[in-house]
Amino acid sequence: MTTTHTSTPRKIAPRIGLVLQLLVIVFLLFDAIGHILNLQVVEDASVDLGLRDEMAPITGIVMLVIVVLYAVPATSILGAIVLTGYLGGAVLTNWRVDKPLLSTVFFAIYVGIAAWGALYLRDERVRSIIPLRRT
């Protein structure tokens, strides 16, 4: 008897979620480190947004804490909740200075959707509190 090995959706979804979560973590780490080092591009963006230069390193440290919370499985949901608040501030900050809506203002929303989507695919607890379909 020959059996074919096929991955069920229950096995594939967590893998996709892990890849998505790693992409979100890498992006947020890149952003946090850029802010902590107060790179020129971050400084220019801060001026454009009307933020003070000394805010960038503190913002980077806050983001680094959020990334750690999000990356650790035991605190990933808390990390996603705090990240959602942080990203909401990014939306408002960009919108306030009339940045392009779909590409810049909504980018933080896209990151939030990716962060929560990754957890949704990986964690039964998230699926139980955010049901996408009723059974």
mmCIF file with all atom_site columns, N, CA, C and O in Angstrom, residues 7 13 97 115 120 124-125:
data_model
loop_
_atom_site.group_PDB
_atom_site.id
_atom_site.type_symbol
_atom_site.label_atom_id
_atom_site.label_alt_id
_atom_site.label_comp_id
_atom_site.label_asym_id
_atom_site.label_entity_id
_atom_site.label_seq_id
_atom_site.pdbx_PDB_ins_code
_atom_site.Cartn_x
_atom_site.Cartn_y
_atom_site.Cartn_z
_atom_site.occupancy
_atom_site.B_iso_or_equiv
_atom_site.pdbx_formal_charge
_atom_site.auth_seq_id
_atom_site.auth_comp_id
_atom_site.auth_asym_id
_atom_site.auth_atom_id
_atom_site.pdbx_PDB_model_num
ATOM 1  N N  . SER A 1 7   ? 0.671  17.646 3.169  1.00 0.00 ? 7   SER A N  1
ATOM 2  C CA . SER A 1 7   ? 0.521  18.467 4.358  1.00 0.00 ? 7   SER A CA 1
ATOM 3  C C  . SER A 1 7   ? -0.891 18.994 4.421  1.00 0.00 ? 7   SER A C  1
ATOM 4  O O  . SER A 1 7   ? -1.419 19.500 3.443  1.00 0.00 ? 7   SER A O  1
ATOM 5  N N  . ALA A 1 13  ? -0.544 26.130 7.764  1.00 0.00 ? 13  ALA A N  1
ATOM 6  C CA . ALA A 1 13  ? -0.868 27.456 8.303  1.00 0.00 ? 13  ALA A CA 1
ATOM 7  C C  . ALA A 1 13  ? 0.132  27.926 9.363  1.00 0.00 ? 13  ALA A C  1
ATOM 8  O O  . ALA A 1 13  ? 0.611  29.068 9.286  1.00 0.00 ? 13  ALA A O  1
ATOM 9  N N  . VAL A 1 97  ? 0.549  65.008 8.709  1.00 0.00 ? 97  VAL A N  1
ATOM 10 C CA . VAL A 1 97  ? 1.369  65.829 7.810  1.00 0.00 ? 97  VAL A CA 1
ATOM 11 C C  . VAL A 1 97  ? 1.082  65.524 6.337  1.00 0.00 ? 97  VAL A C  1
ATOM 12 O O  . VAL A 1 97  ? 1.904  65.793 5.468  1.00 0.00 ? 97  VAL A O  1
ATOM 13 N N  . ALA A 1 115 ? 1.224  41.286 11.371 1.00 0.00 ? 115 ALA A N  1
ATOM 14 C CA . ALA A 1 115 ? 1.582  40.822 12.716 1.00 0.00 ? 115 ALA A CA 1
ATOM 15 C C  . ALA A 1 115 ? 0.466  39.963 13.310 1.00 0.00 ? 115 ALA A C  1
ATOM 16 O O  . ALA A 1 115 ? 0.712  38.869 13.836 1.00 0.00 ? 115 ALA A O  1
ATOM 17 N N  . TYR A 1 120 ? -2.543 34.692 14.097 1.00 0.00 ? 120 TYR A N  1
ATOM 18 C CA . TYR A 1 120 ? -3.777 33.972 13.787 1.00 0.00 ? 120 TYR A CA 1
ATOM 19 C C  . TYR A 1 120 ? -3.462 32.603 13.178 1.00 0.00 ? 120 TYR A C  1
ATOM 20 O O  . TYR A 1 120 ? -4.093 31.605 13.519 1.00 0.00 ? 120 TYR A O  1
ATOM 21 N N  . GLU A 1 124 ? -3.861 28.941 18.229 1.00 0.00 ? 124 GLU A N  1
ATOM 22 C CA . GLU A 1 124 ? -5.280 28.609 18.390 1.00 0.00 ? 124 GLU A CA 1
ATOM 23 C C  . GLU A 1 124 ? -6.000 29.617 19.283 1.00 0.00 ? 124 GLU A C  1
ATOM 24 O O  . GLU A 1 124 ? -7.166 29.934 19.060 1.00 0.00 ? 124 GLU A O  1
ATOM 25 N N  . ARG A 1 125 ? -5.307 30.168 20.279 1.00 0.00 ? 125 ARG A N  1
ATOM 26 C CA . ARG A 1 125 ? -5.932 31.146 21.184 1.00 0.00 ? 125 ARG A CA 1
ATOM 27 C C  . ARG A 1 125 ? -6.368 32.384 20.417 1.00 0.00 ? 125 ARG A C  1
ATOM 28 O O  . ARG A 1 125 ? -7.430 32.937 20.687 1.00 0.00 ? 125 ARG A O  1
#
